[in-house]
mmCIF file of C-alpha atoms in Angstrom:
data_model
loop_
_atom_site.group_PDB
_atom_site.id
_atom_site.type_symbol
_atom_site.label_atom_id
_atom_site.label_comp_id
_atom_site.label_asym_id
_atom_site.label_seq_id
_atom_site.Cartn_x
_atom_site.Cartn_y
_atom_site.Cartn_z
ATOM 1 C CA UNK A 218 21.160 -3.665 4.187
ATOM 2 C CA UNK A 219 22.155 -6.047 6.998
ATOM 3 C CA UNK A 220 24.920 -3.687 8.143
ATOM 4 C CA UNK A 221 22.538 -0.776 8.480
ATOM 5 C CA UNK A 222 20.174 -2.708 10.725
ATOM 6 C CA UNK A 223 22.872 -4.501 12.700
ATOM 7 C CA UNK A 224 24.348 -1.134 13.613
ATOM 8 C CA UNK A 225 20.930 -0.098 14.860
ATOM 9 C CA UNK A 226 20.509 -3.424 16.711
ATOM 10 C CA UNK A 227 17.212 -4.196 14.991
ATOM 11 C CA UNK A 228 15.863 -6.458 12.249
ATOM 12 C CA UNK A 229 13.916 -4.751 9.412
ATOM 13 C CA UNK A 230 10.658 -6.157 10.828
ATOM 14 C CA UNK A 231 11.536 -4.835 14.300
ATOM 15 C CA UNK A 232 12.347 -1.436 12.818
ATOM 16 C CA UNK A 233 8.968 -1.225 11.077
ATOM 17 C CA UNK A 234 7.069 -2.192 14.255
ATOM 18 C CA UNK A 235 9.035 0.242 16.421
ATOM 19 C CA UNK A 236 8.393 3.034 13.918
ATOM 20 C CA UNK A 237 4.677 2.209 14.078
ATOM 21 C CA UNK A 238 4.653 2.209 17.888
ATOM 22 C CA UNK A 239 6.459 5.533 18.109
ATOM 23 C CA UNK A 240 4.227 7.101 15.442
ATOM 24 C CA UNK A 241 1.130 5.937 17.318
ATOM 25 C CA UNK A 242 2.230 7.972 20.330
ATOM 26 C CA UNK A 243 1.900 11.219 18.396
ATOM 27 C CA UNK A 244 -0.760 10.377 15.797
ATOM 28 C CA UNK A 245 -3.953 8.743 17.018
ATOM 29 C CA UNK A 246 -4.922 7.765 13.481
ATOM 30 C CA UNK A 247 -2.136 5.214 13.385
ATOM 31 C CA UNK A 248 -3.647 3.009 16.089
ATOM 32 C CA UNK A 249 -7.279 4.121 16.336
ATOM 33 C CA UNK A 250 -9.731 2.767 13.774
ATOM 34 C CA UNK A 251 -12.319 5.297 14.933
ATOM 35 C CA UNK A 252 -9.924 8.239 14.452
ATOM 36 C CA UNK A 253 -8.931 6.945 11.013
ATOM 37 C CA UNK A 254 -12.563 6.632 9.910
ATOM 38 C CA UNK A 255 -13.376 10.087 11.272
ATOM 39 C CA UNK A 256 -10.516 11.507 9.192
ATOM 40 C CA UNK A 257 -11.785 9.913 6.012
ATOM 41 C CA UNK A 258 -15.369 10.929 6.674
ATOM 42 C CA UNK A 259 -14.080 14.505 6.307
ATOM 43 C CA UNK A 260 -11.474 14.027 3.579
ATOM 44 C CA UNK A 261 -12.645 11.197 1.318
ATOM 45 C CA UNK A 262 -15.087 13.371 -0.675
ATOM 46 C CA UNK A 263 -12.277 15.672 -1.862
ATOM 47 C CA UNK A 264 -9.413 13.150 -1.983
ATOM 48 C CA UNK A 265 -9.492 12.681 -5.746
ATOM 49 C CA UNK A 266 -9.468 16.411 -6.328
ATOM 50 C CA UNK A 267 -6.595 17.189 -3.969
ATOM 51 C CA UNK A 268 -4.121 14.348 -3.972
ATOM 52 C CA UNK A 269 -4.711 11.628 -6.548
ATOM 53 C CA UNK A 270 -1.791 9.365 -7.552
ATOM 54 C CA UNK A 271 -3.324 6.794 -9.897
ATOM 55 C CA UNK A 272 -3.990 9.139 -12.872
ATOM 56 C CA UNK A 273 -0.278 9.940 -13.131
ATOM 57 C CA UNK A 274 1.159 6.417 -13.052
ATOM 58 C CA UNK A 275 0.839 5.294 -16.679
ATOM 59 C CA UNK A 276 4.322 3.805 -16.956
ATOM 60 C CA UNK A 277 4.157 2.060 -13.581
ATOM 61 C CA UNK A 278 0.674 0.675 -14.162
ATOM 62 C CA UNK A 279 1.623 -0.385 -17.640
ATOM 63 C CA UNK A 280 4.107 -2.757 -16.041
ATOM 64 C CA UNK A 281 1.403 -4.210 -13.774
ATOM 65 C CA UNK A 282 -1.263 -4.454 -16.435
ATOM 66 C CA UNK A 283 1.084 -6.207 -18.886
ATOM 67 C CA UNK A 284 1.279 -9.171 -16.471
ATOM 68 C CA UNK A 285 -2.467 -9.527 -15.932
ATOM 69 C CA UNK A 286 -4.636 -12.196 -17.616
ATOM 70 C CA UNK A 287 -8.294 -11.766 -18.521
ATOM 71 C CA UNK A 288 -9.377 -14.618 -16.271
ATOM 72 C CA UNK A 289 -7.340 -13.441 -13.220
ATOM 73 C CA UNK A 290 -8.888 -13.017 -9.825
ATOM 74 C CA UNK A 291 -7.301 -9.893 -8.285
ATOM 75 C CA UNK A 292 -7.480 -8.576 -4.710
ATOM 76 C CA UNK A 293 -6.634 -4.961 -4.021
ATOM 77 C CA UNK A 294 -5.771 -4.105 -0.444
ATOM 78 C CA UNK A 295 -6.740 -0.592 0.650
ATOM 79 C CA UNK A 296 -8.177 0.773 -2.611
ATOM 80 C CA UNK A 297 -9.326 4.037 -0.991
ATOM 81 C CA UNK A 298 -11.476 5.934 -3.486
ATOM 82 C CA UNK A 299 -10.711 3.434 -6.261
ATOM 83 C CA UNK A 300 -8.291 5.270 -8.574
ATOM 84 C CA UNK A 301 -6.088 2.244 -9.113
ATOM 85 C CA UNK A 302 -9.117 -0.070 -8.964
ATOM 86 C CA UNK A 303 -10.579 1.535 -12.054
ATOM 87 C CA UNK A 304 -7.275 1.119 -13.941
ATOM 88 C CA UNK A 305 -7.087 -2.575 -13.049
ATOM 89 C CA UNK A 306 -10.687 -3.685 -13.511
ATOM 90 C CA UNK A 307 -10.765 -3.947 -17.346
ATOM 91 C CA UNK A 308 -7.870 -6.400 -17.377
ATOM 92 C CA UNK A 309 -9.027 -9.080 -14.928
ATOM 93 C CA UNK A 310 -11.935 -11.458 -14.574
ATOM 94 C CA UNK A 311 -12.788 -10.663 -10.976
ATOM 95 C CA UNK A 312 -11.697 -7.897 -8.663
ATOM 96 C CA UNK A 313 -12.271 -7.789 -4.904
ATOM 97 C CA UNK A 314 -11.211 -4.989 -2.578
ATOM 98 C CA UNK A 315 -10.250 -5.185 1.096
ATOM 99 C CA UNK A 316 -11.244 -1.785 2.484
ATOM 100 C CA UNK A 317 -12.033 -1.026 6.121
ATOM 101 C CA UNK A 318 -13.202 2.557 5.592
ATOM 102 C CA UNK A 319 -16.899 3.025 4.862
ATOM 103 C CA UNK A 320 -16.276 6.603 3.780
ATOM 104 C CA UNK A 321 -13.636 5.631 1.213
ATOM 105 C CA UNK A 322 -15.687 2.754 -0.217
ATOM 106 C CA UNK A 323 -18.732 5.032 -0.565
ATOM 107 C CA UNK A 324 -16.701 7.332 -2.819
ATOM 108 C CA UNK A 325 -15.255 4.349 -4.696
ATOM 109 C CA UNK A 326 -18.758 3.110 -5.450
ATOM 110 C CA UNK A 327 -20.192 6.487 -6.444
ATOM 111 C CA UNK A 328 -17.263 7.350 -8.715
ATOM 112 C CA UNK A 329 -17.474 3.898 -10.305
ATOM 113 C CA UNK A 330 -20.994 4.582 -11.484
ATOM 114 C CA UNK A 331 -19.739 7.763 -13.163
ATOM 115 C CA UNK A 332 -16.643 6.156 -14.739
ATOM 116 C CA UNK A 333 -18.369 4.390 -17.592
ATOM 117 C CA UNK A 334 -16.759 1.041 -16.674
ATOM 118 C CA UNK A 335 -18.816 -1.950 -17.775
ATOM 119 C CA UNK A 336 -17.554 -4.035 -14.825
ATOM 120 C CA UNK A 337 -19.708 -4.107 -11.699
ATOM 121 C CA UNK A 338 -18.573 -2.240 -8.620
ATOM 122 C CA UNK A 339 -16.068 -4.531 -6.911
ATOM 123 C CA UNK A 340 -17.240 -6.510 -3.911
ATOM 124 C CA UNK A 341 -15.763 -5.092 -0.684
ATOM 125 C CA UNK A 342 -14.415 -7.078 2.234
ATOM 126 C CA UNK A 343 -14.839 -4.590 5.043
ATOM 127 C CA UNK A 344 -11.784 -5.342 7.148
ATOM 128 C CA UNK A 345 -8.226 -4.322 7.695
ATOM 129 C CA UNK A 346 -5.804 -6.503 5.835
ATOM 130 C CA UNK A 347 -4.345 -7.854 9.096
ATOM 131 C CA UNK A 348 -7.801 -9.076 10.067
ATOM 132 C CA UNK A 349 -8.881 -10.510 6.698
ATOM 133 C CA UNK A 350 -8.550 -14.279 6.369
ATOM 134 C CA UNK A 351 -9.297 -17.165 4.090
ATOM 135 C CA UNK A 352 -8.763 -15.130 0.917
ATOM 136 C CA UNK A 353 -7.198 -16.336 -2.348
ATOM 137 C CA UNK A 354 -6.454 -14.702 -5.677
ATOM 138 C CA UNK A 355 -4.084 -14.883 -8.656
ATOM 139 C CA UNK A 356 -2.666 -11.386 -8.206
ATOM 140 C CA UNK A 357 -2.636 -9.094 -5.160
ATOM 141 C CA UNK A 358 -2.190 -5.351 -5.529
ATOM 142 C CA UNK A 359 -1.886 -2.558 -2.975
ATOM 143 C CA UNK A 360 -0.863 1.109 -3.231
ATOM 144 C CA UNK A 361 0.173 3.350 -0.324
ATOM 145 C CA UNK A 362 -1.988 1.370 2.113
ATOM 146 C CA UNK A 363 0.654 0.275 4.627
ATOM 147 C CA UNK A 364 0.890 3.217 7.051
ATOM 148 C CA UNK A 365 -1.398 1.654 9.689
ATOM 149 C CA UNK A 366 0.036 -1.853 9.558
ATOM 150 C CA UNK A 367 1.932 -2.664 12.736
ATOM 151 C CA UNK A 368 3.363 -6.095 11.822
ATOM 152 C CA UNK A 369 4.516 -5.704 8.258
ATOM 153 C CA UNK A 370 6.337 -9.031 8.187
ATOM 154 C CA UNK A 371 3.172 -10.932 9.056
ATOM 155 C CA UNK A 372 1.156 -8.871 6.538
ATOM 156 C CA UNK A 373 3.647 -9.578 3.763
ATOM 157 C CA UNK A 374 3.556 -13.284 4.596
ATOM 158 C CA UNK A 375 -0.233 -13.183 4.375
ATOM 159 C CA UNK A 376 0.006 -11.487 0.970
ATOM 160 C CA UNK A 377 2.445 -14.099 -0.215
ATOM 161 C CA UNK A 378 0.107 -16.890 0.820
ATOM 162 C CA UNK A 379 -2.980 -15.240 -0.627
ATOM 163 C CA UNK A 380 -1.712 -14.610 -4.165
ATOM 164 C CA UNK A 381 -1.286 -17.667 -6.360
ATOM 165 C CA UNK A 382 0.969 -15.893 -8.868
ATOM 166 C CA UNK A 383 2.226 -12.414 -8.040
ATOM 167 C CA UNK A 384 2.097 -9.546 -5.590
ATOM 168 C CA UNK A 385 2.436 -5.861 -6.529
ATOM 169 C CA UNK A 386 2.979 -3.157 -3.947
ATOM 170 C CA UNK A 387 3.123 0.558 -4.827
ATOM 171 C CA UNK A 388 4.759 2.966 -2.375
ATOM 172 C CA UNK A 389 5.405 6.668 -2.864
ATOM 173 C CA UNK A 390 8.824 7.952 -1.850
ATOM 174 C CA UNK A 391 9.716 11.386 -0.576
ATOM 175 C CA UNK A 392 8.024 14.329 1.110
ATOM 176 C CA UNK A 393 5.381 15.642 1.034
ATOM 177 C CA UNK A 394 3.741 12.566 -0.424
ATOM 178 C CA UNK A 395 5.308 9.921 1.821
ATOM 179 C CA UNK A 396 7.013 10.377 5.175
ATOM 180 C CA UNK A 397 9.972 8.131 5.911
ATOM 181 C CA UNK A 398 9.834 5.649 8.751
ATOM 182 C CA UNK A 399 11.520 7.380 11.704
ATOM 183 C CA UNK A 400 12.705 5.670 14.846
ATOM 184 C CA UNK A 401 14.361 7.061 17.984
ATOM 185 C CA UNK A 402 16.695 4.295 19.143
ATOM 186 C CA UNK A 403 19.785 4.363 21.249
ATOM 187 C CA UNK A 404 19.678 8.124 21.500
ATOM 188 C CA UNK A 405 19.674 8.576 17.728
ATOM 189 C CA UNK A 406 16.943 9.338 15.204
ATOM 190 C CA UNK A 407 17.001 6.764 12.408
ATOM 191 C CA UNK A 408 15.259 7.302 9.088
ATOM 192 C CA UNK A 409 14.540 5.011 6.172
ATOM 193 C CA UNK A 410 11.971 5.156 3.373
ATOM 194 C CA UNK A 411 8.919 3.003 3.773
ATOM 195 C CA UNK A 412 9.573 1.367 0.374
ATOM 196 C CA UNK A 413 13.111 0.433 1.351
ATOM 197 C CA UNK A 414 12.018 -1.111 4.660
ATOM 198 C CA UNK A 415 9.397 -3.205 2.872
ATOM 199 C CA UNK A 416 12.146 -4.507 0.580
ATOM 200 C CA UNK A 417 14.417 -5.149 3.574
ATOM 201 C CA UNK A 418 11.678 -7.182 5.281
ATOM 202 C CA UNK A 419 11.168 -9.209 2.120
ATOM 203 C CA UNK A 420 14.878 -9.916 2.081
ATOM 204 C CA UNK A 421 14.672 -10.898 5.745
ATOM 205 C CA UNK A 422 11.939 -13.364 4.731
ATOM 206 C CA UNK A 423 14.086 -14.787 1.888
ATOM 207 C CA UNK A 424 11.523 -13.617 -0.678
ATOM 208 C CA UNK A 425 13.121 -12.689 -4.012
ATOM 209 C CA UNK A 426 11.574 -9.423 -5.150
ATOM 210 C CA UNK A 427 12.008 -6.711 -7.744
ATOM 211 C CA UNK A 428 11.796 -2.973 -7.031
ATOM 212 C CA UNK A 429 11.469 -0.428 -9.854
ATOM 213 C CA UNK A 430 11.149 3.295 -9.301
ATOM 214 C CA UNK A 431 9.137 5.618 -11.493
ATOM 215 C CA UNK A 432 9.318 9.392 -11.548
ATOM 216 C CA UNK A 433 5.731 10.676 -11.263
ATOM 217 C CA UNK A 434 4.555 14.236 -11.821
ATOM 218 C CA UNK A 435 1.510 14.966 -9.657
ATOM 219 C CA UNK A 436 -1.415 17.284 -10.259
ATOM 220 C CA UNK A 437 0.495 20.124 -8.528
ATOM 221 C CA UNK A 438 3.460 19.699 -10.843
ATOM 222 C CA UNK A 439 5.651 18.179 -8.107
ATOM 223 C CA UNK A 440 7.798 15.271 -9.249
ATOM 224 C CA UNK A 441 8.726 12.414 -6.941
ATOM 225 C CA UNK A 442 9.588 8.712 -7.136
ATOM 226 C CA UNK A 443 7.102 5.910 -6.697
ATOM 227 C CA UNK A 444 8.329 2.366 -6.046
ATOM 228 C CA UNK A 445 6.799 -0.720 -7.583
ATOM 229 C CA UNK A 446 7.771 -3.712 -5.454
ATOM 230 C CA UNK A 447 6.735 -7.117 -6.767
ATOM 231 C CA UNK A 448 7.456 -10.825 -6.487
ATOM 232 C CA UNK A 449 6.321 -14.191 -7.737
ATOM 233 C CA UNK A 450 4.632 -16.359 -5.121
#
């Protein structure tokens, strides 16, 4: 890992930030909260029909659920329409979501009422993770919610401080479900999966983590890997 970044002249955290900055130049959703919300106002109502991940992750989520305790307080960062939230809720005592999108949370709440879950709709902290503060939980969970984070090192540090016991991050790997992090640097285009860069940053931070990959077959029949990155806090 160190050799790859040293050849590029960057640390893993620098690489993530530079990839974010370059992506923001061509995609206004990356840096503009208004553009991001406008996108989800259009696409949130059909998200669970077109591109759900949670229903196809039984093995991966079995690993997460096996570690949960009935009295746990769990925070989910970026729950979107709540597919993973519904899977987690029966196994914890309290579940709070950090979700900046009004459109996504509206779908989460409406689908919750139709799900038959006895748990109440989770309380929402309406903020981006980078702007949330003063939170604490036993377990923190987040799935594919990292594409708009500019400073991933700081965000990971905040997750590590927030969770009293464990952090779980889920990240899809491979097109068309997850684009790699691309950087133009020194006249070359560099490319590395988002999951791998997250792991590299954790290593940079001297956090001992585990990464497991699970082959997931989506609704379309396409099969791709999904990483489960986790660590004890």
